[in-house]
Coordinates of C-alpha atoms in Angstrom, one line a residue:
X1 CA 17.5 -0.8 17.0
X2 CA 16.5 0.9 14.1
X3 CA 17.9 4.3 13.1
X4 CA 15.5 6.6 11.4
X5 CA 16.5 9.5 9.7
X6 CA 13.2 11.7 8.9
X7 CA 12.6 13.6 5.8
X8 CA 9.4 14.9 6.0
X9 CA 7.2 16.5 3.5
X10 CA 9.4 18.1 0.0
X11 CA 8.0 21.3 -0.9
X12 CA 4.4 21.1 0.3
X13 CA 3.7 18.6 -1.8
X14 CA 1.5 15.4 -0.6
X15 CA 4.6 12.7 -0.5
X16 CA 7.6 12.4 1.9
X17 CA 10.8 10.6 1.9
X18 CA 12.3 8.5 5.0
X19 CA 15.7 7.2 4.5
X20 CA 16.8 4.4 7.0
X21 CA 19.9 2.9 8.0
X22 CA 19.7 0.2 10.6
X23 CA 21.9 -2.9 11.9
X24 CA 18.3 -4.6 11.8
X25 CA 14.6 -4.7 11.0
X26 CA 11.6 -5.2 13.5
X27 CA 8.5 -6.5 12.5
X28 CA 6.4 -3.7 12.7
X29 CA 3.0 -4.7 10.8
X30 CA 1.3 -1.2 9.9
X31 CA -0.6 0.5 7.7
X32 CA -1.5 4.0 5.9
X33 CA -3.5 5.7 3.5
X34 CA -0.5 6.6 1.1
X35 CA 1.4 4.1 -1.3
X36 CA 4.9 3.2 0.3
X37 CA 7.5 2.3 -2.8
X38 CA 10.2 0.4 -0.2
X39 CA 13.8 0.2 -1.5
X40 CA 16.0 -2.2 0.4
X41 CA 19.2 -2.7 0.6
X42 CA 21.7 -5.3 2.0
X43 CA 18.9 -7.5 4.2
X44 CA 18.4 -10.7 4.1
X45 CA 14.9 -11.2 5.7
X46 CA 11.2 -11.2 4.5
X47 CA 8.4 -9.1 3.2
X48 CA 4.8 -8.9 4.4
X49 CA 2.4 -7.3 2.1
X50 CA -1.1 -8.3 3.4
X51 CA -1.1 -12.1 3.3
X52 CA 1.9 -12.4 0.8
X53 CA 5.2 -13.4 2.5
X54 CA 8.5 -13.7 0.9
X55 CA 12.0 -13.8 1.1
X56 CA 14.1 -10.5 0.3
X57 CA 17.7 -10.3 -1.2
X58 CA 20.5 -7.7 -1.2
X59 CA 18.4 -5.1 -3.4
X60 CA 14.3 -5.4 -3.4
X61 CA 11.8 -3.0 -4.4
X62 CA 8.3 -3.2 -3.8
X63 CA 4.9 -1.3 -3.8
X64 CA 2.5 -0.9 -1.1
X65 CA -0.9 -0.3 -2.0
X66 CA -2.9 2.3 0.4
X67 CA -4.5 0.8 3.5
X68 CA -2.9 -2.6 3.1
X69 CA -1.3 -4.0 6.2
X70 CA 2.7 -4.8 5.5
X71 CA 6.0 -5.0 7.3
X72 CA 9.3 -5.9 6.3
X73 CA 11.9 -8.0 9.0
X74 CA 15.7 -8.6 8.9
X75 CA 18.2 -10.0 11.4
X76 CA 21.7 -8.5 12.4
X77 CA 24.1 -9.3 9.3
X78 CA 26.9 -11.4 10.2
X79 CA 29.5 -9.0 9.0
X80 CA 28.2 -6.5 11.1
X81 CA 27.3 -3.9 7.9
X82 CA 24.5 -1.8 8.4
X83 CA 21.0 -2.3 6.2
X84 CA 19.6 0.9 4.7
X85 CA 15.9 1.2 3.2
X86 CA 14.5 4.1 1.1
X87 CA 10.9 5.0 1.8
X88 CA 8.9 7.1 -0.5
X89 CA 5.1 7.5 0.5
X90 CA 2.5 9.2 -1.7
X91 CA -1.3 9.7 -2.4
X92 CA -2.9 9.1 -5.2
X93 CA -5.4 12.5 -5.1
X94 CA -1.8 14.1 -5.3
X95 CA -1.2 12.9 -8.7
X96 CA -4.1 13.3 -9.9
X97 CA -4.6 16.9 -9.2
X98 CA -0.7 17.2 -10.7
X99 CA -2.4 15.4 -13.8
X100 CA -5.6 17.8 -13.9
X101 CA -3.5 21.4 -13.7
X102 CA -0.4 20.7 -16.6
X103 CA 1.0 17.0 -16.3
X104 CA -1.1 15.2 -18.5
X105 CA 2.2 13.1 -19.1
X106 CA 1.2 11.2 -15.6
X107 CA -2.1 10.0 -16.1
X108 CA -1.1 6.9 -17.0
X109 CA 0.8 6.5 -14.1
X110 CA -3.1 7.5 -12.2
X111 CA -4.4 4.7 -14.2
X112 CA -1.8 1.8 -13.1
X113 CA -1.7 2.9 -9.5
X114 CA -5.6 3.3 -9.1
X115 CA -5.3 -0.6 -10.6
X116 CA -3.3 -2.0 -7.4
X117 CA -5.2 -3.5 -4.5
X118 CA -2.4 -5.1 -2.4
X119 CA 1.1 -4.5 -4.2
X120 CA 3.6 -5.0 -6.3
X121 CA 6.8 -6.7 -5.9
X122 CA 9.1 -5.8 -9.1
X123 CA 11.7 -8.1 -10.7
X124 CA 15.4 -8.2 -9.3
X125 CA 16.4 -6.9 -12.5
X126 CA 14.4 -3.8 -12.5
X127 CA 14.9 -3.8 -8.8
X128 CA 18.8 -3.3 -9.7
X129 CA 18.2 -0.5 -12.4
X130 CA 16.4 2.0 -10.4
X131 CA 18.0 1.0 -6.6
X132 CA 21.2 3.9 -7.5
X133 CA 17.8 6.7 -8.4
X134 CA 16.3 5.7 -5.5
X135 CA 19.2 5.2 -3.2
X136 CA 20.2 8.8 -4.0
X137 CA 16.9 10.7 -3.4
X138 CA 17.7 11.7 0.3
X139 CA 21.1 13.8 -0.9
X140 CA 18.5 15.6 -3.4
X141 CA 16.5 18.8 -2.0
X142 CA 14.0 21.0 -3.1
X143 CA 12.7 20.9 -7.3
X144 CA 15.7 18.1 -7.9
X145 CA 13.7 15.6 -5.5
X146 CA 10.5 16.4 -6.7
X147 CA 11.5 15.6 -10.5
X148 CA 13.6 12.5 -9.4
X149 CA 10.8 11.3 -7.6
X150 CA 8.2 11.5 -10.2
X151 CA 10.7 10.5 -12.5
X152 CA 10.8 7.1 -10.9
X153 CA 7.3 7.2 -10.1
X154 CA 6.6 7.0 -14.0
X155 CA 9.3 4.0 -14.3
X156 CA 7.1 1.6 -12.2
X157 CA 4.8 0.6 -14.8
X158 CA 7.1 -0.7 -17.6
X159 CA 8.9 -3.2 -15.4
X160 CA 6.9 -6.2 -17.6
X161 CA 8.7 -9.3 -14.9
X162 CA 6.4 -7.5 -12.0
X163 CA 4.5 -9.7 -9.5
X164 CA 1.0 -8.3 -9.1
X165 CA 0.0 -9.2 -5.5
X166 CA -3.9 -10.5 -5.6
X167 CA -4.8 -8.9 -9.0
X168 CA -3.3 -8.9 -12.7
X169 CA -3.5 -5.3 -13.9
X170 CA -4.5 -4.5 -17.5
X171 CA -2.5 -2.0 -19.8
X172 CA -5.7 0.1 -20.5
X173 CA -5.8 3.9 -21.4
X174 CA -6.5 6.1 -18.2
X175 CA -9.9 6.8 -17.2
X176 CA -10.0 9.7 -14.7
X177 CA -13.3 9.1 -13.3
X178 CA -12.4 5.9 -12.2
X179 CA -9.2 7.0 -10.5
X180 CA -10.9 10.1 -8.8
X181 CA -13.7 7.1 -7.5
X182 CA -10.9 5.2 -6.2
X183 CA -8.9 8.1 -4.7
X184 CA -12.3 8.8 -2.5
X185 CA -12.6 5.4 -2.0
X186 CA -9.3 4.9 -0.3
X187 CA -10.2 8.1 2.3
X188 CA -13.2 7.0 3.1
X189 CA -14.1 3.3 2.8
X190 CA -14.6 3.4 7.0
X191 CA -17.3 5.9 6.6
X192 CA -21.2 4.7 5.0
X193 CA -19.8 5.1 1.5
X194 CA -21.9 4.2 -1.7
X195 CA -21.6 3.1 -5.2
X196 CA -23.9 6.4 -5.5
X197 CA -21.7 8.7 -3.7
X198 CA -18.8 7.9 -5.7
X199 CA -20.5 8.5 -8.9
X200 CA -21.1 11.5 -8.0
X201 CA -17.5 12.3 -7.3
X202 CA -16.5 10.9 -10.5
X203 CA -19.2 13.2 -12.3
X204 CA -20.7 9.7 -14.3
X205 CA -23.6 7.4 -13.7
X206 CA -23.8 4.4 -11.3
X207 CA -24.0 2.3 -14.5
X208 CA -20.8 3.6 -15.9
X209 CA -19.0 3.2 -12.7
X210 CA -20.1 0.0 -12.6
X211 CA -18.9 -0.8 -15.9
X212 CA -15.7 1.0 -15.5
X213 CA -14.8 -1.2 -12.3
X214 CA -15.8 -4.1 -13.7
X215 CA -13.8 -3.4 -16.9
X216 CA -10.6 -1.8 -15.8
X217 CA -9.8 -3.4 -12.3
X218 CA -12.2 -7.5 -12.7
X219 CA -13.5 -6.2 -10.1
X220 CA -16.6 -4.5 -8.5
X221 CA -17.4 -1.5 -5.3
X222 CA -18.6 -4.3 -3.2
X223 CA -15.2 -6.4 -3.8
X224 CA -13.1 -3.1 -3.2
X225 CA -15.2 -1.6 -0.3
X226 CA -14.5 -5.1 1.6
X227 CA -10.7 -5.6 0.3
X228 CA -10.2 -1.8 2.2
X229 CA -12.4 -2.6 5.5
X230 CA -11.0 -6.5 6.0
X231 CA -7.3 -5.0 5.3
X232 CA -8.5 -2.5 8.0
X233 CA -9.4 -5.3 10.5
X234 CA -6.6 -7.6 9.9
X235 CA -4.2 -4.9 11.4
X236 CA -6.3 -3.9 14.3
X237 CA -6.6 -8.2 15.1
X238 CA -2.7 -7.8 14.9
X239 CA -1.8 -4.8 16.7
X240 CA -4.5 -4.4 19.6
X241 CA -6.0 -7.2 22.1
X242 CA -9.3 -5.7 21.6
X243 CA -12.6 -7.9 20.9
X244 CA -13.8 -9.1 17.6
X245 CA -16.9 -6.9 17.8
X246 CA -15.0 -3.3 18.4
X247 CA -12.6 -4.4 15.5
X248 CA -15.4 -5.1 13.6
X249 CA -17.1 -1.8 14.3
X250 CA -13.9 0.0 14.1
X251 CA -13.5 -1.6 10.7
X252 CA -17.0 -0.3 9.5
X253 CA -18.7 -3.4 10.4
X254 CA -21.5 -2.7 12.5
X255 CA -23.0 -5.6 11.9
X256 CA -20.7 -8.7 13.7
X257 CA -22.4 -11.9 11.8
X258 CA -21.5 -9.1 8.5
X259 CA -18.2 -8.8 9.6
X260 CA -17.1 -12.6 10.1
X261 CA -19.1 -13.6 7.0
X262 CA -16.8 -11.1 4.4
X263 CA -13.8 -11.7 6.9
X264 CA -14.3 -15.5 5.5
X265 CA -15.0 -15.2 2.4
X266 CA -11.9 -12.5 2.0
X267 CA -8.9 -14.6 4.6
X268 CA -10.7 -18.3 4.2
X269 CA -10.8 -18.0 8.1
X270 CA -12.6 -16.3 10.8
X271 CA -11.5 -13.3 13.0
X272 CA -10.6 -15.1 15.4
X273 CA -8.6 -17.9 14.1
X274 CA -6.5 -15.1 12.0
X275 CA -5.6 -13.7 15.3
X276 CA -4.6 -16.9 16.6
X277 CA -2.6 -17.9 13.8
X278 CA -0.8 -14.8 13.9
X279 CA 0.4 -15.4 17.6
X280 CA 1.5 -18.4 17.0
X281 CA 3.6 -17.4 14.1
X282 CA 4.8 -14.5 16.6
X283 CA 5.7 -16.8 18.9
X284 CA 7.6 -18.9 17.0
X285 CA 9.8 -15.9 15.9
X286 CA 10.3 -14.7 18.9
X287 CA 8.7 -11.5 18.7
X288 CA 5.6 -9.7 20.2
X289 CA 3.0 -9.2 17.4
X290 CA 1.3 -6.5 19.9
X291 CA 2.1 -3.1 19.1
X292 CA 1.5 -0.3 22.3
X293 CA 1.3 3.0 22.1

């Protein structure tokens, strides 16, 4: 059973810290509007992050990008020793208003986190240098937390041996009107948003936003407004038995034949067939992939 030791909120600030120590780890597949940076230690198990699955060693780090469905899973060691995980979440508009009112030192940090669209998965090496920071941010309290923490935070980007799940981010100089797009992006991609809306956000023109997506992140609105709403969907297929349509509302897909089509062209399979899958896979492991309230 896992053991959870909660942290809570550090000094009103828009992050928390969880610390864990368990004898295993559930599947749990979840997801949240903050980052998760997930320190583990001592398991022997795997790592969901969206579609990407993989084996985990004695120490692994890894990045969860916001909104994107993940879960981590690890039997009883056979020598009986207890696993432990470090769990910092964090937002993205909380950085950037840190950035905006006297820490100009972390808008690059802005820039390489607005960047992400699934995760990161760092290298074992890098994994090993920052696991005794990390491992000791639960002892810290008050102002020490908050500078480890951020001190971390800005070691994330120079760990060149990172895997880039989905995406290959380019070292570019921050631009803070496309992180403020994507920080308003990420709270409201459920709602009617528009290209329009968020350049208005970002105080620039449609074209510029256009350009600044397509420069800095290969990408476009379109492609992140459906990454955000189909990583939305996949965890309601996973965690409720509820019909395709209300997922697909629920999802901000009004329209059903909408919702298949992009949930297609974004898993290479239909709604349906995802959910299947998934049982299967559940089945085989033993475990229920329904989570009940």
């Amino acid at each position: 059973m896992l053991i959870r030791e909660w942290i809570g909120n550090s000094q009103g600030h828009a992050w928390r810290l969880n610390h864990h120590v368990a004898e295993h780890i559930a599947f749990n597949y979840h997801f949240h509007p903050e980052y998760e940076l997930t320190l583990t230690l001592g398991a022997g198990g795997q790592r969901h992050i969206g579609h990407d699955i993989e084996s985990i060693t004695e120490c692994d780090l890894a990045l969860v990008a916001p909104n994107q469905p993940h879960s981590w899973q690890a039997p009883v060691r056979s020598d009986g020793a207890a696993l432990e995980l470090q769990v910092v979440l964090f937002r993205l508009d909380w950085l950037v208003a840190l950035t905006e009112h006297g820490m100009p030192e972390l808008r690059h940090l802005c820039q390489w986190l607005a960047q992400i669209r699934q995760g990161v998965v760092f290298s074992p090496a890098f994994s090993q240098l920052l696991a005794p920071r990390l491992a000791r941010l639960h002892e810290l309290t008050g102002v020490k937390r908050l500078i480890a923490v951020l001190d971390i935070l800005s070691e994330l980007e120079k760990d060149t041996a990172a895997r880039f799940i989905d995406c290959e981010v380019a070292q570019l100089e921050p631009d803070r009107r496309l992180i403020k797009a994507m920080t308003h992006l990420q709270s409201h991609y459920l709602q009617s948003v528009t290209l329009g809306e968020l350049a208005e956000v970002a105080a620039c023109s449609v074209t510029t936003l256009k350009r600044l997506f397509l420069q800095q992140m290969k990408s476009s609105f379109s492609q992140e407004l459906m990454r955000l709403r189909i990583a939305h969907a996949s965890h309601l297929l996973l965690t409720t038995d509820r019909g395709i349509d209300w997922v697909a509302n629920q999802s901000g897909y009004p329209c059903l034949s909408h919702f298949y089509q992009q949930f297609s062209v974004r898993l290479g399979l239909s709604p349906r067939a995802f959910r299947r899958q998934a049982k299967i896979r559940a089945n085989a492991a033993g475990k229920p992939n329904v989570n009940r309230p």
